[in-house]
């Protein structure tokens, strides 16, 4: 039916309020229940039980859809349950005016409040008996979207809360479609409707066809809706089942509406909300109108014209108002002055971050290049490293050094492309994407935006989302970035983008070649000590309001905390433990009997002392002000040492990664890299069966294909090496071996445990111990040549953390090791090798013991 085509258009009455200027009508208003005559015809379905939904403003008519706000939590819960049970039907009934009150003097919000205070029989008495049988199309928050199906009448109450009633379905009285009087009346209704629509261009195009094709009952309902009449007059149309009488009622309402519509557009302009809104938006434009692009100004002017055509209570008004609010709030042409002073930048970086000398040097180079170019645009920095190493903190420091506003967007949990590209402007709740929200929040068009977790995008297999983020980052595209909410290009070329990632391998390839990668490996123990003492402890103490003289956390306690509780590469977990310590310290201080409050006295320096013991009201009243130096009682300093650390943070979480002080036969220590940073691992070889010709190697089932290949090759090289060193030793030929590799070693970007595997197998075959405190990392060829590996810094830090004295690296990695900071390399005996024979000599020297 053509009537169905106008559902969306009449969402203009969705708020339930009149969208025309209020004008007193000459209709005689009635109060109390409206009694239907005995000639009412009921539908075939009688006695249906439905939830009763009160409508505070206008009645509902068949064929329309409408969102209704439900403020009663119990009723809303019942509606949600019905919708979930696929029984989404409800009865919608207009609420009568409160007896003895003038509706024109009662505000809508107050009236709604009174309605939701009513329950059971009291609410039933306030509802008109005739209402609408409606279907729930959807529920979002406290708004329920309904479509009206037909007229119903309340027969009796079934349940009080939420109000449930039994209803009967009503039918229109039979009528003759060829009756001349009815046809003439309907023609006049159509003519008057057309005149009314001529004053409302936003409805005319869609409604004209519906008017021509509507049947007489629907035509009467349509006219009542468009008339914008008062509650009672619309309710009279709803209750009237005689089609001819309904048409006459609608005709009267339309003629009254036409008289109102003839008043020029000046009436709309006098609407205070519309006028004030337009004035507010124009005022926002005054300061930087010259900086706004012409295509944006054109859109703003068009929307301002539309705003003045809509009634302040219509949905179109709210949609246009929100759109203009975003358009005029964005910082068009507003930029912060960029600072390229490298000395200032170094000062900021040192203040905010300890250590990381190589990272800071790269950042200073980045700023220096920007100084010579005059801009930092076109380059994207990406900081990679384990969680808690300070990637976001460095991003904040760069923004502070460059005098740019800072904003972070986490893309790790995003699944909807609209979060980046914005929602299409199809309803009031539509909003722009996160980038436009960023510009509005920071108030400048050239902030530093940190995209956090770009490596998470690769895991979600959401190609559209990846492409949307790429549109933001790519300097060739972001000058004309299109947000779906605006649907015109926005220039983001002045925005400086910085990204963070935990694992470089997970970053989408389209991103990688556009980025300048800067790796942050993590911190060694002495660096963590400095960070804990100078940054974390200080900020946590101040956040808890504790004075320095009230607490002492010893160096031994911090060292124990780092080594036995917070073993990760970063300091995020360390900060949580320090916060836990200070929370317990605050509780201890609070239990110590004396606390201080600011003075309330006439003389300076006086203070009130409040004892934390049991005090009566009289005791508190009789307290006298005294000098702070005369305060009763003193606060005892809380000392956190290694002896009582467990009382604050519990028992140690980690024992050292080193399981053995001296590795036994068949065990060799290697170095690995995981997403949490570097770590040591023990590769263990053991004999599971022996017999002539039974030589074989068994590997863990979860080991990856690359690692399995490396292990099989290690077995071959070990047999070859054993034959050279001990020709008579047939251990490998007659022994079935099992090689155990810890699971944490497997998620690596490339194999680096091959040399450790060979050493473990040879140790077992020769019954010799591997050199004490030795860690080996490196891969090899079939001829025993050593290949380079990655993550040198992370593995070196892991070795130092676990008390390793000697490290074997491939010769090709000497340059990587030489670039490390002195404090990272300190105390390590490092050997760089090209051939496994060199590793053999170091691991199994003449002074090595034979295992038993």
CSV table of C-alpha atoms in Angstrom, one decimal, residues 62-463:
chain,number,residue,atom,x,y,z
A,62,UNK,CA,-2.0,3.0,12.1
A,63,UNK,CA,0.6,2.8,9.4
A,64,UNK,CA,3.2,5.1,11.1
A,65,UNK,CA,6.4,4.2,12.9
A,66,UNK,CA,7.7,6.2,15.8
A,67,UNK,CA,10.5,6.0,18.4
A,68,UNK,CA,9.2,6.3,22.0
A,69,UNK,CA,11.3,7.0,25.0
A,70,UNK,CA,10.5,4.7,27.9
A,71,UNK,CA,11.5,6.1,31.3
A,72,UNK,CA,10.0,3.3,33.4
A,73,UNK,CA,12.8,0.8,33.9
A,74,UNK,CA,10.4,-2.1,34.7
A,75,UNK,CA,8.3,-1.4,31.6
A,76,UNK,CA,11.5,-1.1,29.5
A,77,UNK,CA,12.7,-4.4,30.8
A,78,UNK,CA,9.4,-6.1,30.0
A,79,UNK,CA,9.5,-4.7,26.4
A,80,UNK,CA,13.0,-5.9,25.9
A,81,UNK,CA,12.0,-9.4,27.2
A,82,UNK,CA,9.0,-9.4,24.8
A,83,UNK,CA,11.1,-8.4,21.9
A,84,UNK,CA,13.7,-11.1,22.7
A,85,UNK,CA,10.9,-13.7,22.9
A,86,UNK,CA,9.7,-12.8,19.4
A,87,UNK,CA,6.4,-11.5,20.8
A,88,UNK,CA,7.1,-7.8,20.0
A,89,UNK,CA,3.6,-6.4,20.5
A,90,UNK,CA,2.4,-3.6,22.7
A,91,UNK,CA,-0.6,-1.4,23.3
A,92,UNK,CA,0.2,2.4,23.0
A,93,UNK,CA,-2.4,4.7,24.7
A,94,UNK,CA,-2.5,8.4,25.0
A,95,UNK,CA,-2.4,9.8,28.6
A,96,UNK,CA,-5.3,12.1,29.6
A,97,UNK,CA,-4.5,15.5,31.0
A,98,UNK,CA,-4.5,15.6,34.8
A,99,UNK,CA,-7.9,16.6,36.1
A,100,UNK,CA,-8.0,20.3,37.2
A,101,UNK,CA,-4.9,21.3,35.3
A,102,UNK,CA,-4.4,23.5,32.2
A,103,UNK,CA,-2.2,21.5,29.7
A,104,UNK,CA,-0.9,24.7,28.2
A,105,UNK,CA,0.6,25.7,31.6
A,106,UNK,CA,2.3,22.3,32.3
A,107,UNK,CA,5.7,21.6,30.8
A,108,UNK,CA,6.2,18.4,28.8
A,109,UNK,CA,9.0,17.2,31.1
A,110,UNK,CA,6.8,17.7,34.2
A,111,UNK,CA,3.9,15.9,32.6
A,112,UNK,CA,6.1,13.0,31.7
A,113,UNK,CA,7.4,12.8,35.2
A,114,UNK,CA,3.9,12.7,36.6
A,115,UNK,CA,3.0,9.9,34.2
A,116,UNK,CA,5.8,7.6,35.3
A,117,UNK,CA,4.9,8.1,38.9
A,118,UNK,CA,1.6,6.4,38.3
A,119,UNK,CA,1.2,2.7,38.7
A,120,UNK,CA,-1.5,0.0,38.2
A,121,UNK,CA,-5.1,1.2,38.4
A,122,UNK,CA,-4.1,4.8,38.9
A,123,UNK,CA,-2.2,4.7,35.6
A,124,UNK,CA,-5.0,2.8,33.9
A,125,UNK,CA,-7.5,5.5,34.8
A,126,UNK,CA,-5.3,8.1,33.2
A,127,UNK,CA,-5.1,6.3,29.8
A,128,UNK,CA,-7.6,6.7,27.0
A,129,UNK,CA,-9.4,3.5,26.4
A,130,UNK,CA,-8.8,3.5,22.6
A,131,UNK,CA,-5.2,3.2,21.5
A,132,UNK,CA,-3.0,1.5,19.0
A,133,UNK,CA,-1.8,-2.1,18.6
A,134,UNK,CA,1.9,-1.7,17.7
A,135,UNK,CA,4.8,-3.9,16.9
A,136,UNK,CA,8.3,-3.4,18.3
A,137,UNK,CA,10.8,-2.9,15.4
A,138,UNK,CA,13.8,-2.4,17.6
A,139,UNK,CA,15.1,-1.2,21.0
A,140,UNK,CA,18.2,1.0,21.5
A,141,UNK,CA,18.9,2.3,25.0
A,142,UNK,CA,15.7,3.6,26.4
A,143,UNK,CA,14.1,4.2,23.0
A,144,UNK,CA,11.7,1.7,21.5
A,145,UNK,CA,10.8,2.0,17.8
A,146,UNK,CA,7.2,1.0,17.1
A,147,UNK,CA,5.1,0.6,14.0
A,148,UNK,CA,1.3,1.0,14.5
A,149,UNK,CA,-0.8,-1.8,13.2
A,150,UNK,CA,-4.4,-1.1,14.2
A,151,UNK,CA,-6.9,0.4,16.7
A,152,UNK,CA,-7.6,-1.4,20.0
A,153,UNK,CA,-9.7,-0.8,23.1
A,154,UNK,CA,-8.8,-1.6,26.7
A,155,UNK,CA,-11.2,-4.3,28.1
A,156,UNK,CA,-9.6,-4.9,31.6
A,157,UNK,CA,-6.4,-4.8,33.6
A,158,UNK,CA,-4.4,-8.0,33.8
A,159,UNK,CA,-1.3,-7.0,35.8
A,160,UNK,CA,-0.4,-3.8,37.7
A,161,UNK,CA,3.4,-3.4,37.2
A,162,UNK,CA,4.3,-3.1,34.5
A,163,UNK,CA,0.7,-2.3,33.5
A,164,UNK,CA,-0.7,-5.2,31.3
A,165,UNK,CA,-4.2,-5.0,29.8
A,166,UNK,CA,-6.5,-7.2,27.8
A,167,UNK,CA,-7.6,-5.5,24.6
A,168,UNK,CA,-10.0,-5.9,21.8
A,169,UNK,CA,-9.2,-5.1,18.2
A,170,UNK,CA,-11.5,-2.4,16.6
A,171,UNK,CA,-12.7,-2.3,13.0
A,172,UNK,CA,-13.9,0.7,11.0
A,173,UNK,CA,-17.7,0.8,10.4
A,174,UNK,CA,-18.7,-0.4,7.0
A,175,UNK,CA,-19.1,2.5,4.4
A,176,UNK,CA,-19.9,2.9,0.8
A,177,UNK,CA,-16.9,4.0,-1.2
A,178,UNK,CA,-19.1,5.4,-4.0
A,179,UNK,CA,-21.1,7.6,-1.6
A,180,UNK,CA,-21.1,11.1,-3.1
A,181,UNK,CA,-20.9,12.8,0.3
A,182,UNK,CA,-17.9,10.7,1.4
A,183,UNK,CA,-16.1,11.3,-1.9
A,184,UNK,CA,-16.7,15.0,-1.8
A,185,UNK,CA,-15.4,15.2,1.8
A,186,UNK,CA,-12.3,13.2,1.0
A,187,UNK,CA,-11.7,15.4,-2.0
A,188,UNK,CA,-11.8,18.5,0.2
A,189,UNK,CA,-9.5,16.8,2.7
A,190,UNK,CA,-7.0,16.1,-0.1
A,191,UNK,CA,-7.2,19.6,-1.4
A,192,UNK,CA,-6.6,21.1,2.0
A,193,UNK,CA,-3.8,18.6,2.7
A,194,UNK,CA,-2.1,19.8,-0.5
A,195,UNK,CA,-2.3,23.4,0.6
A,196,UNK,CA,-0.8,22.6,4.0
A,197,UNK,CA,2.0,20.6,2.3
A,198,UNK,CA,2.8,23.6,0.1
A,199,UNK,CA,4.0,25.4,3.2
A,200,UNK,CA,6.2,22.4,4.2
A,201,UNK,CA,8.5,21.6,1.3
A,202,UNK,CA,10.4,18.9,3.3
A,203,UNK,CA,7.1,16.8,3.3
A,204,UNK,CA,5.5,17.7,0.0
A,205,UNK,CA,7.5,15.6,-2.4
A,206,UNK,CA,7.0,12.3,-0.5
A,207,UNK,CA,3.5,12.8,0.8
A,208,UNK,CA,1.8,14.0,-2.4
A,209,UNK,CA,1.7,10.5,-3.9
A,210,UNK,CA,0.6,9.0,-0.7
A,211,UNK,CA,-2.4,11.4,-0.5
A,212,UNK,CA,-3.6,10.5,-3.9
A,213,UNK,CA,-3.4,6.7,-3.3
A,214,UNK,CA,-4.7,6.5,0.2
A,215,UNK,CA,-8.0,5.0,1.0
A,216,UNK,CA,-10.5,7.1,2.9
A,217,UNK,CA,-9.7,5.8,6.5
A,218,UNK,CA,-6.0,6.2,6.0
A,219,UNK,CA,-6.5,9.6,4.4
A,220,UNK,CA,-8.3,10.8,7.5
A,221,UNK,CA,-5.4,9.5,9.7
A,222,UNK,CA,-2.8,11.1,7.5
A,223,UNK,CA,-4.6,14.4,7.7
A,224,UNK,CA,-4.8,14.3,11.5
A,225,UNK,CA,-1.0,13.7,11.7
A,226,UNK,CA,0.0,16.4,9.3
A,227,UNK,CA,-2.4,18.9,11.0
A,228,UNK,CA,-0.3,19.0,14.1
A,229,UNK,CA,-3.4,19.2,16.2
A,230,UNK,CA,-3.6,19.0,20.0
A,231,UNK,CA,-3.7,15.7,21.9
A,232,UNK,CA,-7.5,15.6,22.4
A,233,UNK,CA,-8.4,16.5,18.8
A,234,UNK,CA,-6.1,13.7,17.5
A,235,UNK,CA,-7.5,11.3,20.0
A,236,UNK,CA,-11.0,12.1,18.7
A,237,UNK,CA,-9.9,11.2,15.2
A,238,UNK,CA,-8.3,7.9,16.5
A,239,UNK,CA,-11.5,6.9,18.4
A,240,UNK,CA,-13.9,7.7,15.6
A,241,UNK,CA,-14.7,4.5,13.7
A,242,UNK,CA,-17.3,6.1,11.4
A,243,UNK,CA,-15.2,6.9,8.3
A,244,UNK,CA,-17.3,9.9,7.2
A,245,UNK,CA,-17.2,11.5,10.7
A,246,UNK,CA,-13.5,10.9,10.9
A,247,UNK,CA,-13.0,12.7,7.6
A,248,UNK,CA,-15.0,15.6,8.8
A,249,UNK,CA,-13.0,15.8,12.0
A,250,UNK,CA,-9.7,15.7,10.0
A,251,UNK,CA,-10.9,18.4,7.6
A,252,UNK,CA,-11.6,20.8,10.5
A,253,UNK,CA,-8.2,20.1,12.0
A,254,UNK,CA,-6.5,20.7,8.6
A,255,UNK,CA,-8.3,24.0,8.0
A,256,UNK,CA,-7.2,25.2,11.4
A,257,UNK,CA,-3.7,24.1,10.6
A,258,UNK,CA,-3.8,26.0,7.3
A,259,UNK,CA,-4.7,29.2,9.0
A,260,UNK,CA,-1.7,28.8,11.2
A,261,UNK,CA,0.6,27.9,8.2
A,262,UNK,CA,-0.5,31.1,6.4
A,263,UNK,CA,1.4,33.1,8.9
A,264,UNK,CA,4.7,33.9,7.2
A,265,UNK,CA,8.0,32.2,8.0
A,266,UNK,CA,8.5,34.9,10.5
A,267,UNK,CA,6.7,32.7,13.0
A,268,UNK,CA,9.3,30.0,12.6
A,269,UNK,CA,12.1,32.6,13.0
A,270,UNK,CA,10.6,33.7,16.3
A,271,UNK,CA,11.1,30.2,17.7
A,272,UNK,CA,13.6,30.9,20.4
A,273,UNK,CA,15.5,27.6,20.1
A,274,UNK,CA,15.9,27.9,16.4
A,275,UNK,CA,17.0,31.5,16.5
A,276,UNK,CA,19.4,31.0,19.3
A,277,UNK,CA,21.0,27.9,17.7
A,278,UNK,CA,21.5,29.7,14.4
A,279,UNK,CA,23.0,32.7,16.2
A,280,UNK,CA,25.4,30.4,18.1
A,281,UNK,CA,26.6,28.7,15.0
A,282,UNK,CA,27.1,32.0,13.1
A,283,UNK,CA,29.1,33.4,16.1
A,284,UNK,CA,31.4,30.4,16.0
A,285,UNK,CA,32.2,31.2,12.4
A,286,UNK,CA,33.1,34.8,12.9
A,287,UNK,CA,36.6,34.3,14.2
A,288,UNK,CA,37.9,32.1,11.4
A,289,UNK,CA,35.5,32.4,8.5
A,290,UNK,CA,38.3,33.2,6.1
A,291,UNK,CA,40.1,30.0,7.1
A,292,UNK,CA,37.2,27.7,6.4
A,293,UNK,CA,37.3,26.1,2.9
A,294,UNK,CA,34.7,27.4,0.5
A,295,UNK,CA,33.0,24.0,0.0
A,296,UNK,CA,32.6,23.7,3.8
A,297,UNK,CA,31.1,27.2,4.1
A,298,UNK,CA,28.6,26.4,1.4
A,299,UNK,CA,27.5,23.3,3.3
A,300,UNK,CA,27.2,25.3,6.6
A,301,UNK,CA,25.1,28.0,4.9
A,302,UNK,CA,22.7,25.4,3.4
A,303,UNK,CA,22.3,23.7,6.7
A,304,UNK,CA,21.6,27.0,8.5
A,305,UNK,CA,18.8,27.7,6.0
A,306,UNK,CA,17.3,24.2,6.6
A,307,UNK,CA,17.5,24.7,10.4
A,308,UNK,CA,15.2,27.7,10.2
A,309,UNK,CA,12.6,25.8,8.3
A,310,UNK,CA,12.2,23.0,10.9
A,311,UNK,CA,10.2,23.2,14.1
A,312,UNK,CA,12.4,23.0,17.2
A,313,UNK,CA,10.8,19.8,18.3
A,314,UNK,CA,11.2,17.9,15.0
A,315,UNK,CA,13.8,15.2,14.4
A,316,UNK,CA,15.1,17.0,11.4
A,317,UNK,CA,15.8,20.0,13.6
A,318,UNK,CA,17.9,17.9,16.0
A,319,UNK,CA,19.7,16.1,13.1
A,320,UNK,CA,20.6,19.4,11.4
A,321,UNK,CA,21.5,21.0,14.8
A,322,UNK,CA,24.0,18.2,15.6
A,323,UNK,CA,25.4,18.4,12.1
A,324,UNK,CA,26.0,22.1,12.4
A,325,UNK,CA,27.4,21.7,15.9
A,326,UNK,CA,30.1,19.4,14.5
A,327,UNK,CA,30.8,21.5,11.4
A,328,UNK,CA,31.3,24.7,13.4
A,329,UNK,CA,33.2,23.2,16.2
A,330,UNK,CA,36.0,21.8,14.1
A,331,UNK,CA,39.3,23.9,14.1
A,332,UNK,CA,39.2,25.0,10.5
A,333,UNK,CA,42.6,26.7,9.8
A,334,UNK,CA,43.6,26.7,13.4
A,335,UNK,CA,47.2,25.5,14.0
A,336,UNK,CA,49.6,25.4,16.9
A,337,UNK,CA,53.0,26.9,16.3
A,338,UNK,CA,55.5,24.0,15.9
A,339,UNK,CA,58.7,24.1,17.8
A,340,UNK,CA,61.8,22.5,16.1
A,341,UNK,CA,64.3,23.3,18.9
A,342,UNK,CA,66.3,20.0,19.3
A,343,UNK,CA,67.8,21.2,22.7
A,344,UNK,CA,64.3,21.8,24.0
A,345,UNK,CA,63.2,18.4,22.7
A,346,UNK,CA,66.1,16.6,24.4
A,347,UNK,CA,65.2,18.3,27.7
A,348,UNK,CA,61.6,17.2,27.4
A,349,UNK,CA,62.6,13.6,26.4
A,350,UNK,CA,65.0,13.3,29.3
A,351,UNK,CA,62.4,14.7,31.8
A,352,UNK,CA,59.7,12.3,30.7
A,353,UNK,CA,61.7,9.1,30.0
A,354,UNK,CA,64.8,7.5,31.6
A,355,UNK,CA,67.4,5.8,29.4
A,356,UNK,CA,66.5,4.9,25.8
A,357,UNK,CA,69.4,6.9,24.4
A,358,UNK,CA,69.2,5.4,21.0
A,359,UNK,CA,65.5,6.0,20.8
A,360,UNK,CA,65.9,9.6,21.8
A,361,UNK,CA,68.6,10.1,19.2
A,362,UNK,CA,66.3,8.9,16.5
A,363,UNK,CA,63.6,11.3,17.6
A,364,UNK,CA,66.0,14.2,17.7
A,365,UNK,CA,67.1,13.3,14.1
A,366,UNK,CA,63.4,13.3,13.1
A,367,UNK,CA,62.9,16.7,14.6
A,368,UNK,CA,66.1,18.1,13.1
A,369,UNK,CA,65.0,16.9,9.6
A,370,UNK,CA,61.6,18.6,10.2
A,371,UNK,CA,63.4,21.8,11.1
A,372,UNK,CA,65.3,21.9,7.8
A,373,UNK,CA,62.2,20.9,5.8
A,374,UNK,CA,60.0,23.3,7.7
A,375,UNK,CA,57.5,20.5,8.5
A,376,UNK,CA,57.3,17.0,9.9
A,377,UNK,CA,54.4,15.9,7.7
A,378,UNK,CA,54.8,13.0,5.4
A,379,UNK,CA,56.7,10.8,7.9
A,380,UNK,CA,55.2,8.3,10.2
A,381,UNK,CA,57.1,7.0,13.3
A,382,UNK,CA,56.2,3.6,14.6
A,383,UNK,CA,57.5,2.6,18.1
A,384,UNK,CA,57.6,-1.2,18.5
A,385,UNK,CA,58.4,-3.1,21.7
A,386,UNK,CA,56.8,-5.2,24.5
A,387,UNK,CA,54.0,-3.7,26.6
A,388,UNK,CA,55.0,-1.2,29.3
A,389,UNK,CA,58.3,0.0,27.7
A,390,UNK,CA,57.0,3.6,27.3
A,391,UNK,CA,55.8,3.8,23.7
A,392,UNK,CA,52.8,6.0,24.5
A,393,UNK,CA,54.9,8.1,27.0
A,394,UNK,CA,57.4,8.8,24.2
A,395,UNK,CA,54.6,9.9,21.9
A,396,UNK,CA,53.4,12.3,24.5
A,397,UNK,CA,56.9,13.7,24.9
A,398,UNK,CA,57.2,14.3,21.2
A,399,UNK,CA,53.9,16.2,21.1
A,400,UNK,CA,55.1,18.3,24.1
A,401,UNK,CA,58.5,18.9,22.5
A,402,UNK,CA,56.9,20.0,19.2
A,403,UNK,CA,54.2,22.1,20.9
A,404,UNK,CA,51.4,20.0,19.4
A,405,UNK,CA,48.3,18.8,21.0
A,406,UNK,CA,48.3,15.0,21.8
A,407,UNK,CA,45.5,12.6,21.1
A,408,UNK,CA,45.5,8.8,21.1
A,409,UNK,CA,43.3,6.4,19.2
A,410,UNK,CA,43.4,2.7,20.1
A,411,UNK,CA,42.7,0.5,17.0
A,412,UNK,CA,43.3,-2.8,18.7
A,413,UNK,CA,39.7,-3.5,19.6
A,414,UNK,CA,38.0,-1.8,16.7
A,415,UNK,CA,35.7,-4.0,14.5
A,416,UNK,CA,33.5,-1.4,12.8
A,417,UNK,CA,34.8,0.7,10.0
A,418,UNK,CA,32.4,3.5,11.1
A,419,UNK,CA,34.7,4.1,14.2
A,420,UNK,CA,37.3,5.5,11.8
A,421,UNK,CA,35.3,6.6,8.8
A,422,UNK,CA,32.2,7.8,10.7
A,423,UNK,CA,28.5,6.9,10.6
A,424,UNK,CA,26.3,7.9,7.7
A,425,UNK,CA,24.0,10.8,8.7
A,426,UNK,CA,20.7,8.8,8.8
A,427,UNK,CA,19.5,9.5,12.3
A,428,UNK,CA,20.1,11.7,15.4
A,429,UNK,CA,22.6,9.3,17.0
A,430,UNK,CA,25.0,9.3,14.0
A,431,UNK,CA,28.5,10.7,14.8
A,432,UNK,CA,31.7,11.3,12.9
A,433,UNK,CA,34.7,9.0,13.2
A,434,UNK,CA,37.4,9.1,15.8
A,435,UNK,CA,39.7,11.4,13.7
A,436,UNK,CA,37.1,14.1,13.5
A,437,UNK,CA,36.3,13.7,17.2
A,438,UNK,CA,40.0,14.1,17.8
A,439,UNK,CA,40.1,17.5,15.9
A,440,UNK,CA,37.1,18.8,17.9
A,441,UNK,CA,38.6,17.7,21.2
A,442,UNK,CA,42.1,19.1,20.7
A,443,UNK,CA,41.0,22.3,19.0
A,444,UNK,CA,43.8,22.5,16.4
A,445,UNK,CA,44.2,21.0,12.9
A,446,UNK,CA,47.7,19.8,13.5
A,447,UNK,CA,47.8,17.6,16.6
A,448,UNK,CA,50.0,14.6,17.1
A,449,UNK,CA,47.8,11.6,16.9
A,450,UNK,CA,49.1,8.3,18.3
A,451,UNK,CA,47.5,5.2,16.7
A,452,UNK,CA,48.0,2.6,19.4
A,453,UNK,CA,48.1,-1.1,18.5
A,454,UNK,CA,48.5,-1.1,14.7
A,455,UNK,CA,49.7,-4.7,14.9
A,456,UNK,CA,46.3,-5.8,16.2
A,457,UNK,CA,44.7,-4.8,12.9
A,458,UNK,CA,46.5,-7.7,11.2
A,459,UNK,CA,44.9,-10.2,13.5
A,460,UNK,CA,41.3,-9.2,12.8
A,461,UNK,CA,41.2,-10.0,9.1
A,462,UNK,CA,39.2,-6.8,8.7
A,463,UNK,CA,40.4,-5.5,5.4
